[in-house]
CSV table of C-alpha atoms and ligand atoms in Angstrom, one decimal:
chain,number,residue,atom,x,y,z
A,1,UNK,CA,0.0,0.0,0.0
A,2,UNK,CA,1.3,3.4,-0.9
A,3,UNK,CA,1.1,6.6,1.1
A,4,UNK,CA,-2.0,8.8,0.9
A,5,UNK,CA,-2.3,12.5,1.5
A,6,UNK,CA,-6.0,13.4,1.4
A,7,UNK,CA,-7.5,16.8,0.9
A,8,UNK,CA,-11.2,17.7,1.2
A,9,UNK,CA,-13.1,21.0,1.1
A,10,UNK,CA,-15.9,22.9,-0.6
A,11,UNK,CA,-15.8,23.9,-4.3
A,12,UNK,CA,-13.5,26.8,-5.1
A,13,UNK,CA,-11.3,26.3,-2.0
A,14,UNK,CA,-8.3,25.7,-4.2
A,15,UNK,CA,-8.0,21.9,-3.7
A,16,UNK,CA,-7.2,20.9,-7.3
A,17,UNK,CA,-4.4,23.5,-7.8
A,18,UNK,CA,-2.9,22.7,-4.4
A,19,UNK,CA,-3.3,18.9,-4.7
A,20,UNK,CA,-1.8,18.8,-8.2
A,21,UNK,CA,1.2,20.9,-7.3
A,22,UNK,CA,1.7,19.0,-4.0
A,23,UNK,CA,1.7,15.7,-5.9
A,24,UNK,CA,4.3,17.2,-8.3
A,25,UNK,CA,6.6,18.3,-5.5
A,26,UNK,CA,6.4,15.0,-3.6
A,27,UNK,CA,6.6,12.8,-6.7
A,28,UNK,CA,3.2,11.3,-5.9
A,29,UNK,CA,0.3,10.5,-8.2
A,30,UNK,CA,-2.5,13.1,-8.3
A,31,UNK,CA,-6.1,11.8,-8.0
A,32,UNK,CA,-8.9,14.3,-8.7
A,33,UNK,CA,-11.9,12.4,-7.4
A,34,UNK,CA,-14.3,15.2,-8.4
A,35,UNK,CA,-13.3,14.5,-12.0
A,36,UNK,CA,-14.6,11.0,-11.6
A,37,UNK,CA,-17.9,12.3,-10.4
A,38,UNK,CA,-18.0,14.7,-13.3
A,39,UNK,CA,-17.3,11.9,-15.7
A,40,UNK,CA,-20.1,9.8,-14.4
A,41,UNK,CA,-22.5,12.8,-14.7
A,42,UNK,CA,-21.3,13.3,-18.3
A,43,UNK,CA,-21.9,9.6,-19.0
A,44,UNK,CA,-25.4,9.8,-17.6
A,45,UNK,CA,-26.2,13.0,-19.5
A,46,UNK,CA,-24.9,11.4,-22.7
A,47,UNK,CA,-27.1,8.4,-22.1
A,48,UNK,CA,-30.2,10.6,-21.5
A,49,UNK,CA,-30.4,9.7,-17.8
A,50,UNK,CA,-32.1,12.0,-15.4
A,51,UNK,CA,-31.8,12.4,-11.6
A,52,UNK,CA,-35.2,10.9,-11.1
A,53,UNK,CA,-34.2,7.6,-12.8
A,54,UNK,CA,-34.0,4.6,-10.5
A,55,UNK,CA,-30.9,2.9,-9.2
A,56,UNK,CA,-31.3,-0.1,-11.6
A,57,UNK,CA,-31.2,2.3,-14.6
A,58,UNK,CA,-28.1,4.1,-13.3
A,59,UNK,CA,-26.4,0.8,-12.4
A,60,UNK,CA,-26.9,-0.7,-15.8
A,61,UNK,CA,-25.1,2.2,-17.4
A,62,UNK,CA,-22.3,2.2,-14.8
A,63,UNK,CA,-21.8,-1.5,-15.2
A,64,UNK,CA,-21.0,-1.2,-18.9
A,65,UNK,CA,-18.7,1.7,-18.4
A,66,UNK,CA,-15.1,2.4,-17.3
A,67,UNK,CA,-14.0,5.7,-15.7
A,68,UNK,CA,-10.5,6.4,-14.6
A,69,UNK,CA,-8.1,9.3,-13.7
A,70,UNK,CA,-4.7,8.7,-15.3
A,71,UNK,CA,-1.7,11.0,-15.3
A,72,UNK,CA,-3.9,14.1,-14.8
A,73,UNK,CA,-6.4,13.1,-17.4
A,74,UNK,CA,-10.0,11.8,-17.0
A,75,UNK,CA,-10.8,8.9,-19.2
A,76,UNK,CA,-14.4,7.7,-19.9
A,77,UNK,CA,-14.8,4.5,-21.9
A,78,UNK,CA,-11.3,5.0,-23.4
A,79,UNK,CA,-11.8,8.6,-24.4
A,80,UNK,CA,-10.2,11.6,-22.7
A,81,UNK,CA,-13.1,13.8,-21.4
A,82,UNK,CA,-10.9,16.1,-19.3
A,83,UNK,CA,-12.3,19.2,-21.0
A,84,UNK,CA,-15.8,18.0,-21.5
A,85,UNK,CA,-16.4,17.5,-17.8
A,86,UNK,CA,-15.6,21.2,-16.9
A,87,UNK,CA,-18.9,22.7,-18.0
A,88,UNK,CA,-21.3,24.3,-15.4
A,89,UNK,CA,-23.9,21.8,-16.5
A,90,UNK,CA,-21.7,18.8,-15.8
A,91,UNK,CA,-20.6,20.4,-12.5
A,92,UNK,CA,-24.2,20.8,-11.4
A,93,UNK,CA,-25.2,17.2,-12.3
A,94,UNK,CA,-22.0,15.8,-10.8
A,95,UNK,CA,-23.2,17.2,-7.5
A,96,UNK,CA,-26.7,15.9,-8.0
A,97,UNK,CA,-25.8,12.4,-9.0
A,98,UNK,CA,-23.0,12.2,-6.4
A,99,UNK,CA,-25.7,11.9,-3.7
A,100,UNK,CA,-26.7,8.5,-5.1
A,101,UNK,CA,-25.4,5.4,-3.4
A,102,UNK,CA,-24.9,3.4,-6.6
A,103,UNK,CA,-22.7,6.1,-7.9
A,104,UNK,CA,-20.6,6.4,-4.7
A,105,UNK,CA,-20.2,2.7,-4.5
A,106,UNK,CA,-19.1,2.4,-8.1
A,107,UNK,CA,-16.5,5.2,-7.7
A,108,UNK,CA,-15.2,4.0,-4.3
A,109,UNK,CA,-13.7,1.0,-6.1
A,110,UNK,CA,-12.3,3.2,-8.8
A,111,UNK,CA,-10.6,5.5,-6.3
A,112,UNK,CA,-9.2,2.8,-4.1
A,113,UNK,CA,-7.8,1.0,-7.2
A,114,UNK,CA,-6.0,4.3,-8.2
A,115,UNK,CA,-4.2,4.1,-4.9
A,116,UNK,CA,-3.0,0.4,-5.2
A,117,UNK,CA,0.7,0.5,-5.1
A,118,UNK,CA,1.2,4.2,-5.6
A,119,UNK,CA,1.8,7.1,-3.3
A,120,UNK,CA,-1.0,9.6,-4.0
A,121,UNK,CA,-2.4,13.0,-3.2
A,122,UNK,CA,-6.2,12.6,-3.5
A,123,UNK,CA,-8.7,15.5,-3.3
A,124,UNK,CA,-12.5,15.7,-3.2
A,125,UNK,CA,-15.3,15.8,-0.6
A,126,UNK,CA,-14.9,12.5,1.2
A,127,UNK,CA,-11.3,11.4,0.6
A,128,UNK,CA,-10.4,12.1,4.3
A,129,UNK,CA,-13.5,10.5,5.8
A,130,UNK,CA,-14.7,7.6,3.6
A,131,UNK,CA,-12.3,6.8,0.7
A,132,UNK,CA,-9.0,7.0,2.6
A,133,UNK,CA,-9.8,7.2,6.3
A,134,UNK,CA,-6.3,6.0,7.2
A,135,UNK,CA,-4.5,8.6,5.0
A,136,UNK,CA,-1.1,9.6,6.4
A,137,UNK,CA,-2.0,13.3,6.4
A,138,UNK,CA,-5.4,14.9,6.0
A,139,UNK,CA,-6.2,18.5,5.1
A,140,UNK,CA,-9.4,20.5,4.9
A,141,UNK,CA,-9.1,23.4,2.6
A,142,UNK,CA,-11.6,26.3,3.0
A,143,UNK,CA,-12.0,29.9,1.9
A,144,UNK,CA,-14.7,32.5,2.3
A,145,UNK,CA,-17.8,32.1,0.0
A,146,UNK,CA,-16.9,35.4,-1.7
A,147,UNK,CA,-13.4,34.2,-2.6
A,148,UNK,CA,-14.6,30.8,-3.7
A,149,UNK,CA,-17.2,32.4,-6.0
A,150,UNK,CA,-14.6,34.8,-7.4
A,151,UNK,CA,-12.3,31.8,-8.2
A,152,UNK,CA,-15.2,29.9,-9.9
A,153,UNK,CA,-16.1,33.0,-11.9
A,154,UNK,CA,-12.6,33.5,-13.1
A,155,UNK,CA,-12.3,29.8,-14.0
A,156,UNK,CA,-15.5,29.9,-16.1
A,157,UNK,CA,-14.4,33.2,-17.8
A,158,UNK,CA,-11.1,31.6,-18.7
A,159,UNK,CA,-13.1,28.8,-20.3
A,160,UNK,CA,-14.8,31.5,-22.5
A,161,UNK,CA,-18.2,31.0,-20.8
A,162,UNK,CA,-20.6,33.9,-20.5
A,163,UNK,CA,-21.2,34.0,-16.7
A,164,UNK,CA,-22.0,36.7,-14.1
A,165,UNK,CA,-20.4,36.9,-10.7
A,166,UNK,CA,-23.8,36.6,-9.2
A,167,UNK,CA,-24.5,33.3,-11.0
A,168,UNK,CA,-21.0,31.9,-10.1
A,169,UNK,CA,-21.8,32.7,-6.5
A,170,UNK,CA,-25.2,31.2,-6.4
A,171,UNK,CA,-23.8,28.0,-8.1
A,172,UNK,CA,-21.1,27.6,-5.5
A,173,UNK,CA,-23.5,28.2,-2.6
A,174,UNK,CA,-26.0,25.7,-4.0
A,175,UNK,CA,-23.4,23.1,-4.7
A,176,UNK,CA,-21.9,23.4,-1.2
A,177,UNK,CA,-25.4,23.1,0.4
A,178,UNK,CA,-26.0,19.9,-1.6
A,179,UNK,CA,-22.5,18.4,-1.0
A,180,UNK,CA,-22.7,19.1,2.7
A,181,UNK,CA,-26.4,18.1,3.1
A,182,UNK,CA,-26.5,14.7,1.4
A,183,UNK,CA,-27.0,11.6,3.4
A,184,UNK,CA,-24.1,9.5,2.2
A,185,UNK,CA,-20.5,10.6,2.6
A,186,UNK,CA,-21.4,14.4,2.9
A,187,UNK,CA,-18.6,17.0,2.9
A,188,UNK,CA,-17.5,17.3,6.5
A,189,UNK,CA,-14.1,18.1,8.1
A,190,UNK,CA,-12.5,14.8,9.3
A,191,UNK,CA,-11.7,15.0,13.1
A,192,UNK,CA,-8.0,14.5,12.3
A,193,UNK,CA,-7.8,16.9,9.3
A,194,UNK,CA,-5.8,20.1,9.5
A,195,UNK,CA,-7.7,23.2,8.4
A,196,UNK,CA,-6.0,25.4,5.9
A,197,UNK,CA,-7.8,28.7,5.1
A,198,UNK,CA,-6.8,29.7,1.6
A,199,UNK,CA,-8.6,33.1,1.6
A,200,UNK,CA,-6.3,35.9,0.3
A,201,UNK,CA,-3.3,33.7,0.2
A,202,UNK,CA,-1.0,32.7,-2.8
A,203,UNK,CA,-0.6,29.2,-4.0
A,204,UNK,CA,3.1,29.0,-3.2
A,205,UNK,CA,2.5,30.1,0.4
A,206,UNK,CA,-0.2,27.6,1.0
A,207,UNK,CA,1.9,24.9,-0.6
A,208,UNK,CA,4.9,25.7,1.7
A,209,UNK,CA,2.6,25.5,4.7
A,210,UNK,CA,1.4,22.0,3.7
A,211,UNK,CA,4.8,20.8,2.8
A,212,UNK,CA,6.1,22.1,6.2
A,213,UNK,CA,3.4,20.1,8.0
A,214,UNK,CA,4.1,16.9,6.0
A,215,UNK,CA,7.9,17.2,6.5
A,216,UNK,CA,7.6,18.0,10.2
A,217,UNK,CA,5.9,14.7,10.9
A,218,UNK,CA,7.0,12.2,8.3
B,1,DC,O1,-14.4,19.0,-7.1
B,1,DC,P1,-15.4,19.1,-8.2
B,1,DC,O2,-16.1,20.4,-8.3
B,1,DC,O3,-14.8,18.7,-9.5
B,1,DC,O4,-16.5,18.0,-7.8
B,1,DC,C1,-17.7,17.9,-8.6
B,1,DC,C2,-18.8,17.3,-7.7
B,1,DC,O5,-18.5,15.9,-7.4
B,1,DC,C3,-19.0,17.9,-6.3
B,1,DC,O6,-19.9,19.0,-6.3
B,1,DC,C4,-19.5,16.7,-5.5
B,1,DC,C5,-19.0,15.5,-6.1
B,1,DC,N1,-17.8,14.9,-5.4
B,1,DC,C6,-18.1,14.1,-4.3
B,1,DC,O7,-19.3,13.9,-4.0
B,1,DC,N2,-17.1,13.4,-3.7
B,1,DC,C7,-15.9,13.6,-4.0
B,1,DC,N3,-14.9,13.0,-3.3
B,1,DC,C8,-15.5,14.5,-5.0
B,1,DC,C9,-16.5,15.2,-5.7
């Protein structure tokens, strides 16, 4: 079993950027678990599935599909969907479908398989609590709602999408509410996770903080 560093937190807290850079610095494999939930949402949308569909319908599509995260890319049934999963629509449905047990069970196996034999930095909503409860180090990244909305707004603008700050904020708030409020594996801070507030701080500074914590207690 390899080492695991797990990072959770709400959307827009900076998890992806920090986790990717941390993995690079440590020479670990980076696992973006949100990308897997997004790929499943894309799969369902492409198959015309809706949130009101029953478990058996979702399962039948999942059982004939393969989703994985490999070298920073998200692969769905052999095709790289890394860009396709970044739309606001897929983001919304990934949060909606992630509340379903059949989806979480399916992706639990995918995530644990990604760890087999590798040292990894995993990030998401339940990597510190459910997926890797025995992770060597756990972090909970957070930032003010304003700052998280601003980051989401800039991300969407960069993708060339026509979005207002107001809409970016309402999306972030709605997604958080759903991710924290669901019954199975909701977003919570693990008891043994270290809180890192990323508000008004640069990436390098945050990274140095985290590396310091990891190195001080190997
Ligand atoms: O991190 P992200 O925005 O790419 O994640 C998309 C959605 O996937 C998020 O709103 C909730 C879900 N998700 C989850 O339920 N559990 C995870 N470990 C990661 C993401």
